[in-house]
PDB file of C-alpha atoms in Angstrom:
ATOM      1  CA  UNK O 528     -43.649 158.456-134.114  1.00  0.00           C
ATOM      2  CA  UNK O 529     -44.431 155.686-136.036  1.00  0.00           C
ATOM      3  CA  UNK O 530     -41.730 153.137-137.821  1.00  0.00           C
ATOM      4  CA  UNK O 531     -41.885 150.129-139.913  1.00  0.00           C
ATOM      5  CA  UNK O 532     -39.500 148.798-142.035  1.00  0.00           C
ATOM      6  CA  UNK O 533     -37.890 145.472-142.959  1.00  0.00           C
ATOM      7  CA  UNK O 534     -34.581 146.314-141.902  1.00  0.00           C
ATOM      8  CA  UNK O 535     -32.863 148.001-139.387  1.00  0.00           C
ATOM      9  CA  UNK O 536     -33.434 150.204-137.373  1.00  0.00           C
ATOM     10  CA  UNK O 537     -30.247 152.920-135.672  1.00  0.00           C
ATOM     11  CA  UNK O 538     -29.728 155.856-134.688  1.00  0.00           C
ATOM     12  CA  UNK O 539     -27.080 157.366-135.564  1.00  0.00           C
ATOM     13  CA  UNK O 540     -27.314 160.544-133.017  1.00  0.00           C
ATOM     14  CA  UNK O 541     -29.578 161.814-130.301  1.00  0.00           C
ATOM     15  CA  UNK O 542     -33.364 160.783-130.729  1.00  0.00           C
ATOM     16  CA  UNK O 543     -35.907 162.944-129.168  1.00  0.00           C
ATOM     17  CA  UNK O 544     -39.286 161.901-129.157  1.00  0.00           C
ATOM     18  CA  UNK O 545     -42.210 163.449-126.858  1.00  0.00           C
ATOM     19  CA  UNK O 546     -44.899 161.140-127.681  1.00  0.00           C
ATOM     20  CA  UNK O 547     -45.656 157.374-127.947  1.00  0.00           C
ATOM     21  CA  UNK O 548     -42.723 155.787-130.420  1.00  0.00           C
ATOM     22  CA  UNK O 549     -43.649 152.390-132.285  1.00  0.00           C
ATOM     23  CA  UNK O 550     -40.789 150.708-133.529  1.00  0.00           C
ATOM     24  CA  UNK O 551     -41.817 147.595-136.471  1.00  0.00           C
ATOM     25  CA  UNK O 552     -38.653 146.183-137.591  1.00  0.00           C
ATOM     26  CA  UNK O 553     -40.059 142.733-138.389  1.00  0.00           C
ATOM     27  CA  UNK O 554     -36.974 140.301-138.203  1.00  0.00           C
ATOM     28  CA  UNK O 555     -34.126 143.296-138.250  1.00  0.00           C
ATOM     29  CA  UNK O 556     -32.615 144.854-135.546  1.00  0.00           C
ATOM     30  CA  UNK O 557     -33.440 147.843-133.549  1.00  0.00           C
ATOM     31  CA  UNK O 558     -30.061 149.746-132.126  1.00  0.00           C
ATOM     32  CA  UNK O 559     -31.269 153.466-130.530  1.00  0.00           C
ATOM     33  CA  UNK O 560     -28.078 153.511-128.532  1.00  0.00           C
ATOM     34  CA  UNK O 561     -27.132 156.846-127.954  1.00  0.00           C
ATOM     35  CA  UNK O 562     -26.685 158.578-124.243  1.00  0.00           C
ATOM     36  CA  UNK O 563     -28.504 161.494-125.221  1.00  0.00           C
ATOM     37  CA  UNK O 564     -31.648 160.428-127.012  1.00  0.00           C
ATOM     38  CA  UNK O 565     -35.005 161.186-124.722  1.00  0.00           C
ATOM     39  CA  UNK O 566     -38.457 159.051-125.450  1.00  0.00           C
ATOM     40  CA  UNK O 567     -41.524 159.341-123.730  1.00  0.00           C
ATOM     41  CA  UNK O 568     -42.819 155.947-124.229  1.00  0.00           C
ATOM     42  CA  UNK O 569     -41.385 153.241-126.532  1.00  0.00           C
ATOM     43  CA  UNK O 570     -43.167 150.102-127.974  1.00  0.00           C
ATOM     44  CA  UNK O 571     -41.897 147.474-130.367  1.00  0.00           C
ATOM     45  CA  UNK O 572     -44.568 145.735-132.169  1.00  0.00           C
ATOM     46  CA  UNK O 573     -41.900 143.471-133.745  1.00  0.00           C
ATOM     47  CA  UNK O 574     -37.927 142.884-134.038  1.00  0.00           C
ATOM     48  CA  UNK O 575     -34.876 140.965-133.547  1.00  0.00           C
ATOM     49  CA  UNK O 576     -32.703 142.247-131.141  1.00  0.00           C
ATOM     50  CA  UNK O 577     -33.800 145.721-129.419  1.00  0.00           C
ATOM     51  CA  UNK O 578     -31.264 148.021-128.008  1.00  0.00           C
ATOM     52  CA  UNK O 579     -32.757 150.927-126.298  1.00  0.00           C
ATOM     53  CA  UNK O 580     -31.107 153.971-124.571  1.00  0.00           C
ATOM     54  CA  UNK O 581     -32.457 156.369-122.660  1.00  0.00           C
ATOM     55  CA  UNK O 582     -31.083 159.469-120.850  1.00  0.00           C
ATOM     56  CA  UNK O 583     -33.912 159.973-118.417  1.00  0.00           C
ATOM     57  CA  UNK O 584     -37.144 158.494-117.208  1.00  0.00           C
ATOM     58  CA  UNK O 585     -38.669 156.333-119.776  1.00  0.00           C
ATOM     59  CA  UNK O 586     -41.921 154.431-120.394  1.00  0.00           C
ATOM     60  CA  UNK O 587     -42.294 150.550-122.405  1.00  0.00           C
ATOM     61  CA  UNK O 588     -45.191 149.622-123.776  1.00  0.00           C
ATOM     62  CA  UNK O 589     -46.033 146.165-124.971  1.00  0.00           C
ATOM     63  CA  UNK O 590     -42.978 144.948-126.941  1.00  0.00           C
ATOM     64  CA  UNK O 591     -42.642 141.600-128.913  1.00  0.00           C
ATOM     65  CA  UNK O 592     -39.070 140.459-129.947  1.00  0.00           C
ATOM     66  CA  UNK O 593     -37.403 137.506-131.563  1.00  0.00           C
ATOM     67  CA  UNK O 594     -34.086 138.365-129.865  1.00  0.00           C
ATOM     68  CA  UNK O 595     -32.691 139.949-127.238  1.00  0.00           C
ATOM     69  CA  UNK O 596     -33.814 143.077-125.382  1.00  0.00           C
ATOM     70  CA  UNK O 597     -30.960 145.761-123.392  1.00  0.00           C
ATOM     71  CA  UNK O 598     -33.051 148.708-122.046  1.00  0.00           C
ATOM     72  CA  UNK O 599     -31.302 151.042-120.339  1.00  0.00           C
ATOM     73  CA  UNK O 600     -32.936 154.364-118.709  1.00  0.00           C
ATOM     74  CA  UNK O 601     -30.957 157.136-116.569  1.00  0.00           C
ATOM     75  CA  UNK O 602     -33.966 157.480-114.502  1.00  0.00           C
ATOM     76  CA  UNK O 603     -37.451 155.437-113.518  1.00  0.00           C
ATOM     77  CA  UNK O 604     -38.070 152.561-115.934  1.00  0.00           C
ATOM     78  CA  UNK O 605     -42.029 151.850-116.263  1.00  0.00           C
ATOM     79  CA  UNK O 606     -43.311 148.976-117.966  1.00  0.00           C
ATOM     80  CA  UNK O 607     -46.874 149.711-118.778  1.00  0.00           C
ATOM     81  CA  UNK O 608     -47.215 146.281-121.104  1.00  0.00           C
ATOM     82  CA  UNK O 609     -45.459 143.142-121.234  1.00  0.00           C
ATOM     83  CA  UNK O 610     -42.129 142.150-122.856  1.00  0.00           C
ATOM     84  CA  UNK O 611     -41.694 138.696-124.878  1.00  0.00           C
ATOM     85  CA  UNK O 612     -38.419 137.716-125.707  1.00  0.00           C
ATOM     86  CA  UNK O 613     -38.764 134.493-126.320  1.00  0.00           C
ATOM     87  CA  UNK O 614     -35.775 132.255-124.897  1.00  0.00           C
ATOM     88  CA  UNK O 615     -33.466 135.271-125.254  1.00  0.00           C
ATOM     89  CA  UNK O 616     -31.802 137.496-122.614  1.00  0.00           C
ATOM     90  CA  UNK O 617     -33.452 140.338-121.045  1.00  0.00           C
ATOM     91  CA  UNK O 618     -31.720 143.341-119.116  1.00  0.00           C
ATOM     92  CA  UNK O 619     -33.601 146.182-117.949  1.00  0.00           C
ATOM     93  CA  UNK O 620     -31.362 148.591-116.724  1.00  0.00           C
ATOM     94  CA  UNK O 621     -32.807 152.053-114.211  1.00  0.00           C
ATOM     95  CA  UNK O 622     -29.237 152.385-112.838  1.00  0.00           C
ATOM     96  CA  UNK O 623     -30.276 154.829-110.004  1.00  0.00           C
ATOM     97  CA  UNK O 624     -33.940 154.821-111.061  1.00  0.00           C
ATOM     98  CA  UNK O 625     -36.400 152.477-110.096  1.00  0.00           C
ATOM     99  CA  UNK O 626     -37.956 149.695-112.635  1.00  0.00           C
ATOM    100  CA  UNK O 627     -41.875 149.371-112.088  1.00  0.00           C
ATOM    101  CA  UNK O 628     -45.178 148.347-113.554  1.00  0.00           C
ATOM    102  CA  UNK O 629     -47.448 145.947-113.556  1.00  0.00           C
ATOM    103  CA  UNK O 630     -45.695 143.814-116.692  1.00  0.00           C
ATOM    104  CA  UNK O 631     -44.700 140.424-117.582  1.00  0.00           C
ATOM    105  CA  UNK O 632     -41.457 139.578-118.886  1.00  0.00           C
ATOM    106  CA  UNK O 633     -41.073 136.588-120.916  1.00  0.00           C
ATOM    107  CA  UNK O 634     -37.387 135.269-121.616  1.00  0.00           C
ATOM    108  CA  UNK O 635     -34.208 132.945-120.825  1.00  0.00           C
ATOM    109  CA  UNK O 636     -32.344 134.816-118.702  1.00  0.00           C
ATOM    110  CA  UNK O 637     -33.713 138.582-117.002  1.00  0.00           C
ATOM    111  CA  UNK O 638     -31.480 140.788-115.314  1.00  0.00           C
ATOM    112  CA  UNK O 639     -33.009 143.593-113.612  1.00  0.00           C
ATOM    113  CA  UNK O 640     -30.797 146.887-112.331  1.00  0.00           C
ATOM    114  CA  UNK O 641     -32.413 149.385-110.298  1.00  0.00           C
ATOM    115  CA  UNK O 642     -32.711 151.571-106.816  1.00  0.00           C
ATOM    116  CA  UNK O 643     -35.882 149.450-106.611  1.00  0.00           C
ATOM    117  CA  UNK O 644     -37.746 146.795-108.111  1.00  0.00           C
ATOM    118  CA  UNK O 645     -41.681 146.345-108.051  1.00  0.00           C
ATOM    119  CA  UNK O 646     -42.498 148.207-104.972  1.00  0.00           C
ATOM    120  CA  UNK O 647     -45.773 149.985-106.515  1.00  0.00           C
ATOM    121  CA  UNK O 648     -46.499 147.435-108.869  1.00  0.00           C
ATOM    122  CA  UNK O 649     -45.693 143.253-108.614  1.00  0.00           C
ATOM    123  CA  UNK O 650     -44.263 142.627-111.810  1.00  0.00           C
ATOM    124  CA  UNK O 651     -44.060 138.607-113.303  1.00  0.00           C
ATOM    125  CA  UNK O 652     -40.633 137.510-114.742  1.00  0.00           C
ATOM    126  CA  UNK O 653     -41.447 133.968-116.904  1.00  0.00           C
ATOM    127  CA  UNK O 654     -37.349 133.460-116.826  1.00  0.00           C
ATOM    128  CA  UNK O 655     -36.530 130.086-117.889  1.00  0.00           C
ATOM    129  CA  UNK O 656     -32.903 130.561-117.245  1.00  0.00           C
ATOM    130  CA  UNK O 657     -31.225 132.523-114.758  1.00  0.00           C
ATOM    131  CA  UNK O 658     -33.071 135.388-112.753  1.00  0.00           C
ATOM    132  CA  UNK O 659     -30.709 138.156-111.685  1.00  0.00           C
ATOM    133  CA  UNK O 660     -32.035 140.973-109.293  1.00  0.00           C
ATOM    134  CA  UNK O 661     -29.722 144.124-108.691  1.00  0.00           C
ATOM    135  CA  UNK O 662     -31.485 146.631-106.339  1.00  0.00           C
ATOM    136  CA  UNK O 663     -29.755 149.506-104.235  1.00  0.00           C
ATOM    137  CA  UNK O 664     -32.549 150.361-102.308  1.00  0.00           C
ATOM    138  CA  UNK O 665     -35.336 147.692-101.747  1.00  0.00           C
ATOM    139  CA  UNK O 666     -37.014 144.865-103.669  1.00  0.00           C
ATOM    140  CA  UNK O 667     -40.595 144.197-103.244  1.00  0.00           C
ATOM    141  CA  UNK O 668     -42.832 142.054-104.932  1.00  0.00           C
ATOM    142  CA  UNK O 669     -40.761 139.858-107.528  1.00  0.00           C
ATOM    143  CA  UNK O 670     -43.083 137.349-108.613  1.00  0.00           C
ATOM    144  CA  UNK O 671     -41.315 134.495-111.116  1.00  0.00           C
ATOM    145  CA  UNK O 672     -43.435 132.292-112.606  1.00  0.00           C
ATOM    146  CA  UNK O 673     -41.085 129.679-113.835  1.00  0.00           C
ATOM    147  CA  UNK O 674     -41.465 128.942-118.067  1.00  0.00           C
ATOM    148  CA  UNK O 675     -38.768 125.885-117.854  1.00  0.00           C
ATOM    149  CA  UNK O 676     -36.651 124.328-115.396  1.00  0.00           C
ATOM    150  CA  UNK O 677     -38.350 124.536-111.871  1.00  0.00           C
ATOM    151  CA  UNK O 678     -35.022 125.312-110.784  1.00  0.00           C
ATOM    152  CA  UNK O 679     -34.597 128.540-111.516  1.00  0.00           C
ATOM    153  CA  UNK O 680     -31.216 129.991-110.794  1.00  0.00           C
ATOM    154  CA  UNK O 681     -32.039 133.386-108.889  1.00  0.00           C
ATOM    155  CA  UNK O 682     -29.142 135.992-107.648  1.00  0.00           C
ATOM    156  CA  UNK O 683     -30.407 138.713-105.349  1.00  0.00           C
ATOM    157  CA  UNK O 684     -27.840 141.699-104.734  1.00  0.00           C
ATOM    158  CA  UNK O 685     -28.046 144.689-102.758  1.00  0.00           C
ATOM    159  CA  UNK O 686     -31.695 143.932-101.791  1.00  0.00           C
ATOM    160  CA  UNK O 687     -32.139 144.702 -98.176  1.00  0.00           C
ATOM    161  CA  UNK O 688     -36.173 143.830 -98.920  1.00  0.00           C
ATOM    162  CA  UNK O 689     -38.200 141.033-100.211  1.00  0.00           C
ATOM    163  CA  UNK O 690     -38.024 139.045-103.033  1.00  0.00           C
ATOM    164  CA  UNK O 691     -41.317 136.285-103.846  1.00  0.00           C
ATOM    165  CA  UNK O 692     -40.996 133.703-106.491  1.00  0.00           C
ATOM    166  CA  UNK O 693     -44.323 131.593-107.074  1.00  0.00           C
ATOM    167  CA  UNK O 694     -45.386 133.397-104.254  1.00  0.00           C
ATOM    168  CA  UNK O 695     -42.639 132.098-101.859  1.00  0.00           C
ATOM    169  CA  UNK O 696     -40.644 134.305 -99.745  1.00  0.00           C
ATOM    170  CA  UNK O 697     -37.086 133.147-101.405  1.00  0.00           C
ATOM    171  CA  UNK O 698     -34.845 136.320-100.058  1.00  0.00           C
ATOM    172  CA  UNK O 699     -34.140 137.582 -97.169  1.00  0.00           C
TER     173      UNK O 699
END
């Protein structure tokens, strides 16, 4: 599924989509909020602010936003390309899932949710803000390669593994 359009773009009901979807909303929203809707893979070429929900496992590709970005997947959540936000806030939310891939994400402030974090793949957070890191299980292999202030402000919960920023052991 391919979308472009100058304005926004909702849902306004459960989305299914098996294949690659690539969302163009150019400076508009993007709001796919519903509990039910199931994508394979999502990209966003362009947008403002992206609100994505997912009731399973779901796959980002490259995305490039002028706003903020709230993923949220009920299952793994696999960056295959990087996310820019900007200075904006980004949340990537796996609640019980793990978040993984080899991706950089570009913003203010990241939050990351997940059982795990970057164990089969080292992800890069350029956070120029606050760095928050939410992992039930382990975290392995945060790298954050600072964008702004070199004093980032990171909070590590629940993360009975490593955490590296710049390469640094920071946590435990």
């Amino acid at each position: 599924l391919k979308l472009k359009t100058t304005g926004n773009i909702t849902d306004s009901g459960k989305v299914r989509v098996t294949g690659t979807t690539t969302l163009n909303s150019g400076t508009s929203d993007i709001v796919l909020n519903t509990l039910t809707n199931d994508f394979s893979k999502v990209a966003v070429t362009a947008g403002r602010k992206f609100t994505l929900v997912d009731a399973n496992a779901l796959k980002v590709g490259v995305s490039n936003l002028s706003g903020t970005a709230s993923i949220v997947s009920h299952g793994t959540l696999t960056l295959l390309g990087n996310l820019n936000a900007g200075a904006n806030k980004v949340t990537l939310n796996a609640g019980t899932g793990a978040i993984d891939g080899a991706y950089t994400v570009t913003a203010g402030d990241v939050t990351l949710i997940g059982s795990t974090i970057g164990t089969a793949a080292h992800p890069t957070i350029n956070a120029s803000g606050t760095l928050t890191l939410t992992a039930t299980s382990a975290v392995n292999g945060i790298s954050a390669n600072l964008l702004g202030p070199t004093d980032l402000d990171v909070t590590v919960t629940s993360a009975p593994g490593k955490v590296l920023l710049n390469g640094t052991v920071i946590y435990p």
